């Protein structure tokens, strides 16, 4: 069984569904510490410019989840789970006007999980 690198809670999935109804296709990029710290930010697909310095960890509810390769070096041993909480963050993420903000929970991969990780994606230049 393949171990996904990124997951999403049911509560966060509901928020993504609301955002998708309003904005169409979406994407995530894990912030590297700007604005509200390090948090997953949701954008309309294509509104955040992905480049050769980014890596795609997978998809959650049909949305690609990206982060910089440099940051991935710190997170590569962990599985991320996107969740949502009440409260306004100070980022550019689409959920902020709803009075909500996404955040990640993480755990270190077990040896078995690490042996079966999902493939990473890269932008083809």
Short mmCIF file of N, CA, C and O in Angstrom, two decimals, residues 8 11-32 34-50 60-67 82-84 89-98 100-104:
data_model
loop_
_atom_site.label_atom_id
_atom_site.label_comp_id
_atom_site.label_asym_id
_atom_site.label_seq_id
_atom_site.Cartn_x
_atom_site.Cartn_y
_atom_site.Cartn_z
N UNK A 8 -5.86 15.15 4.33
CA UNK A 8 -6.72 16.27 4.72
C UNK A 8 -7.82 15.73 5.62
O UNK A 8 -8.32 14.62 5.40
N UNK A 11 -13.14 18.00 8.08
CA UNK A 11 -13.50 19.41 8.28
C UNK A 11 -12.83 20.31 7.25
O UNK A 11 -13.46 21.20 6.69
N UNK A 12 -11.55 20.10 7.01
CA UNK A 12 -10.83 20.90 6.02
C UNK A 12 -11.36 20.62 4.61
O UNK A 12 -11.45 21.53 3.78
N UNK A 13 -11.71 19.37 4.36
CA UNK A 13 -12.26 19.01 3.05
C UNK A 13 -13.55 19.78 2.77
O UNK A 13 -13.78 20.23 1.65
N UNK A 14 -14.39 19.96 3.79
CA UNK A 14 -15.63 20.72 3.62
C UNK A 14 -15.34 22.16 3.21
O UNK A 14 -16.02 22.72 2.35
N UNK A 15 -14.32 22.76 3.82
CA UNK A 15 -13.95 24.13 3.47
C UNK A 15 -13.43 24.19 2.04
O UNK A 15 -13.78 25.09 1.28
N UNK A 16 -12.61 23.22 1.65
CA UNK A 16 -12.11 23.16 0.28
C UNK A 16 -13.28 23.05 -0.70
O UNK A 16 -13.30 23.72 -1.74
N UNK A 17 -14.27 22.22 -0.37
CA UNK A 17 -15.43 22.08 -1.26
C UNK A 17 -16.16 23.41 -1.42
O UNK A 17 -16.57 23.77 -2.53
N UNK A 18 -16.33 24.18 -0.33
CA UNK A 18 -16.97 25.50 -0.41
C UNK A 18 -16.15 26.44 -1.29
O UNK A 18 -16.70 27.17 -2.11
N UNK A 19 -14.85 26.42 -1.10
CA UNK A 19 -13.97 27.29 -1.89
C UNK A 19 -14.00 26.90 -3.37
O UNK A 19 -14.01 27.78 -4.25
N UNK A 20 -14.03 25.62 -3.64
CA UNK A 20 -14.06 25.14 -5.03
C UNK A 20 -15.34 25.59 -5.72
O UNK A 20 -15.32 25.96 -6.90
N UNK A 21 -16.47 25.59 -5.00
CA UNK A 21 -17.73 26.06 -5.58
C UNK A 21 -17.63 27.52 -6.00
O UNK A 21 -18.19 27.92 -7.01
N UNK A 22 -16.92 28.30 -5.22
CA UNK A 22 -16.80 29.73 -5.49
C UNK A 22 -15.72 30.06 -6.52
O UNK A 22 -15.90 30.93 -7.36
N UNK A 23 -14.57 29.35 -6.44
CA UNK A 23 -13.40 29.73 -7.24
C UNK A 23 -13.01 28.75 -8.34
O UNK A 23 -12.17 29.07 -9.17
N UNK A 24 -13.55 27.55 -8.34
CA UNK A 24 -13.14 26.55 -9.33
C UNK A 24 -11.95 25.74 -8.82
O UNK A 24 -11.82 25.50 -7.62
N UNK A 25 -11.09 25.33 -9.75
CA UNK A 25 -9.95 24.49 -9.37
C UNK A 25 -9.03 25.22 -8.40
O UNK A 25 -8.77 26.41 -8.55
N UNK A 26 -8.50 24.46 -7.43
CA UNK A 26 -7.66 25.02 -6.38
C UNK A 26 -6.33 24.30 -6.30
O UNK A 26 -6.16 23.21 -6.86
N UNK A 27 -5.42 24.91 -5.58
CA UNK A 27 -4.11 24.31 -5.31
C UNK A 27 -3.66 24.77 -3.92
O UNK A 27 -4.17 25.76 -3.40
N UNK A 28 -2.72 24.04 -3.33
CA UNK A 28 -2.12 24.43 -2.05
C UNK A 28 -0.63 24.63 -2.23
O UNK A 28 0.02 23.93 -3.03
N UNK A 29 -0.09 25.56 -1.46
CA UNK A 29 1.36 25.71 -1.35
C UNK A 29 1.66 25.90 0.13
O UNK A 29 1.05 26.74 0.79
N UNK A 30 2.59 25.10 0.64
CA UNK A 30 2.98 25.20 2.05
C UNK A 30 3.88 26.40 2.22
O UNK A 30 4.97 26.45 1.67
N UNK A 31 3.40 27.37 2.98
CA UNK A 31 4.15 28.58 3.23
C UNK A 31 5.44 28.24 3.99
O UNK A 31 5.44 27.38 4.86
N UNK A 32 6.48 28.96 3.67
CA UNK A 32 7.76 28.73 4.31
C UNK A 32 8.04 29.64 5.48
O UNK A 32 9.18 29.81 5.87
N UNK A 34 6.42 32.92 5.92
CA UNK A 34 5.96 34.29 5.71
C UNK A 34 4.59 34.47 6.36
O UNK A 34 3.86 33.51 6.57
N UNK A 35 4.23 35.67 6.62
CA UNK A 35 2.90 36.04 7.11
C UNK A 35 2.55 35.33 8.41
O UNK A 35 3.02 35.69 9.45
N UNK A 36 1.73 34.32 8.34
CA UNK A 36 1.20 33.66 9.54
C UNK A 36 2.08 32.48 9.97
O UNK A 36 1.59 31.53 10.56
N UNK A 37 3.34 32.52 9.65
CA UNK A 37 4.20 31.40 9.98
C UNK A 37 4.21 30.41 8.83
O UNK A 37 4.07 30.77 7.68
N UNK A 38 4.35 29.17 9.15
CA UNK A 38 4.38 28.13 8.13
C UNK A 38 3.02 27.45 8.10
O UNK A 38 2.66 26.72 9.01
N UNK A 39 2.25 27.73 7.07
CA UNK A 39 0.92 27.16 6.96
C UNK A 39 0.61 26.84 5.51
O UNK A 39 1.18 27.44 4.60
N UNK A 40 -0.32 25.90 5.30
CA UNK A 40 -0.74 25.63 3.93
C UNK A 40 -1.65 26.76 3.44
O UNK A 40 -2.54 27.19 4.16
N UNK A 41 -1.36 27.25 2.26
CA UNK A 41 -2.18 28.32 1.71
C UNK A 41 -2.89 27.80 0.46
O UNK A 41 -2.29 27.11 -0.37
N UNK A 42 -4.15 28.13 0.35
CA UNK A 42 -5.01 27.68 -0.74
C UNK A 42 -5.20 28.82 -1.73
O UNK A 42 -5.53 29.95 -1.33
N UNK A 43 -4.99 28.51 -3.01
CA UNK A 43 -5.11 29.50 -4.07
C UNK A 43 -5.95 28.92 -5.21
O UNK A 43 -6.06 27.70 -5.34
N UNK A 44 -6.47 29.81 -6.03
CA UNK A 44 -7.04 29.33 -7.29
C UNK A 44 -5.89 28.70 -8.06
O UNK A 44 -4.77 29.22 -8.05
N UNK A 45 -6.17 27.58 -8.71
CA UNK A 45 -5.10 26.88 -9.43
C UNK A 45 -4.46 27.84 -10.42
O UNK A 45 -5.13 28.49 -11.21
N UNK A 46 -3.13 27.95 -10.34
CA UNK A 46 -2.37 28.81 -11.23
C UNK A 46 -2.10 30.20 -10.67
O UNK A 46 -1.28 30.92 -11.22
N UNK A 47 -2.78 30.59 -9.59
CA UNK A 47 -2.55 31.93 -9.02
C UNK A 47 -1.24 32.02 -8.25
O UNK A 47 -0.72 33.11 -8.06
N UNK A 48 -0.74 30.91 -7.77
CA UNK A 48 0.58 30.89 -7.14
C UNK A 48 1.53 30.26 -8.15
O UNK A 48 1.29 29.14 -8.61
N UNK A 49 2.55 30.98 -8.51
CA UNK A 49 3.46 30.52 -9.55
C UNK A 49 4.43 29.47 -9.02
O UNK A 49 5.26 29.74 -8.17
N UNK A 50 4.28 28.26 -9.51
CA UNK A 50 5.14 27.14 -9.17
C UNK A 50 6.32 27.14 -10.13
O UNK A 50 6.16 27.43 -11.32
N UNK A 60 -4.75 16.45 -2.54
CA UNK A 60 -5.77 16.26 -1.52
C UNK A 60 -7.08 16.79 -2.10
O UNK A 60 -7.11 17.90 -2.60
N UNK A 61 -8.09 15.98 -2.08
CA UNK A 61 -9.40 16.29 -2.67
C UNK A 61 -9.26 17.00 -4.02
O UNK A 61 -9.92 18.01 -4.27
N UNK A 62 -8.41 16.47 -4.86
CA UNK A 62 -8.24 17.00 -6.21
C UNK A 62 -7.37 18.23 -6.34
O UNK A 62 -7.26 18.80 -7.42
N UNK A 63 -6.74 18.66 -5.25
CA UNK A 63 -5.89 19.86 -5.26
C UNK A 63 -4.43 19.46 -5.09
O UNK A 63 -4.09 18.76 -4.12
N UNK A 64 -3.57 19.91 -5.99
CA UNK A 64 -2.14 19.66 -5.82
C UNK A 64 -1.64 20.37 -4.58
O UNK A 64 -2.08 21.47 -4.26
N UNK A 65 -0.68 19.74 -3.88
CA UNK A 65 -0.09 20.31 -2.67
C UNK A 65 1.41 20.45 -2.90
O UNK A 65 2.12 19.47 -3.02
N UNK A 66 1.89 21.70 -2.97
CA UNK A 66 3.27 22.03 -3.30
C UNK A 66 4.00 22.65 -2.12
O UNK A 66 3.38 23.24 -1.23
N UNK A 67 5.32 22.54 -2.12
CA UNK A 67 6.18 23.30 -1.22
C UNK A 67 7.54 23.44 -1.88
O UNK A 67 7.85 22.73 -2.85
N UNK A 82 -3.61 18.29 6.47
CA UNK A 82 -4.20 19.63 6.45
C UNK A 82 -5.48 19.60 7.26
O UNK A 82 -6.34 18.76 7.06
N UNK A 83 -5.59 20.55 8.17
CA UNK A 83 -6.78 20.70 9.00
C UNK A 83 -7.20 22.16 8.93
O UNK A 83 -6.53 22.98 8.29
N UNK A 84 -8.30 22.50 9.56
CA UNK A 84 -8.81 23.87 9.55
C UNK A 84 -9.27 24.24 10.95
O UNK A 84 -9.67 23.37 11.73
N UNK A 89 -6.38 34.06 9.85
CA UNK A 89 -4.94 34.13 9.69
C UNK A 89 -4.60 35.42 8.96
O UNK A 89 -5.49 36.18 8.57
N UNK A 90 -3.33 35.66 8.77
CA UNK A 90 -2.93 36.88 8.06
C UNK A 90 -2.20 36.54 6.78
O UNK A 90 -1.17 37.11 6.46
N UNK A 91 -2.72 35.58 6.05
CA UNK A 91 -2.09 35.19 4.79
C UNK A 91 -3.01 35.54 3.62
O UNK A 91 -4.05 36.15 3.80
N UNK A 92 -2.63 35.13 2.45
CA UNK A 92 -3.40 35.39 1.24
C UNK A 92 -4.26 34.19 0.86
O UNK A 92 -4.81 34.14 -0.22
N UNK A 93 -4.37 33.22 1.74
CA UNK A 93 -5.11 32.00 1.47
C UNK A 93 -6.61 32.29 1.35
O UNK A 93 -7.15 33.15 2.06
N UNK A 94 -7.29 31.57 0.48
CA UNK A 94 -8.68 31.84 0.14
C UNK A 94 -9.67 31.66 1.30
O UNK A 94 -10.75 32.25 1.29
N UNK A 95 -9.33 30.85 2.29
CA UNK A 95 -10.27 30.60 3.39
C UNK A 95 -10.31 31.73 4.42
O UNK A 95 -11.22 31.81 5.24
N UNK A 96 -9.34 32.62 4.40
CA UNK A 96 -9.22 33.67 5.41
C UNK A 96 -10.49 34.53 5.54
O UNK A 96 -10.97 34.76 6.65
N UNK A 97 -11.11 34.99 4.43
CA UNK A 97 -12.34 35.78 4.57
C UNK A 97 -13.51 35.01 5.20
O UNK A 97 -14.48 35.61 5.65
N UNK A 98 -13.42 33.69 5.25
CA UNK A 98 -14.46 32.86 5.87
C UNK A 98 -14.30 32.81 7.39
O UNK A 98 -15.11 32.18 8.07
N UNK A 100 -11.68 31.43 8.82
CA UNK A 100 -11.03 30.15 9.06
C UNK A 100 -9.60 30.21 8.55
O UNK A 100 -9.25 31.09 7.78
N UNK A 101 -8.79 29.25 8.99
CA UNK A 101 -7.45 29.14 8.42
C UNK A 101 -7.01 27.69 8.45
O UNK A 101 -7.34 26.93 9.37
N UNK A 102 -6.30 27.31 7.41
CA UNK A 102 -5.74 25.96 7.34
C UNK A 102 -4.46 25.90 8.16
O UNK A 102 -3.76 26.90 8.31
N UNK A 103 -4.15 24.73 8.67
CA UNK A 103 -2.88 24.47 9.34
C UNK A 103 -2.53 23.01 9.10
O UNK A 103 -3.37 22.23 8.65
N UNK A 104 -1.28 22.64 9.36
CA UNK A 104 -0.87 21.25 9.19
C UNK A 104 -0.51 20.62 10.53
O UNK A 104 0.03 21.27 11.41
#
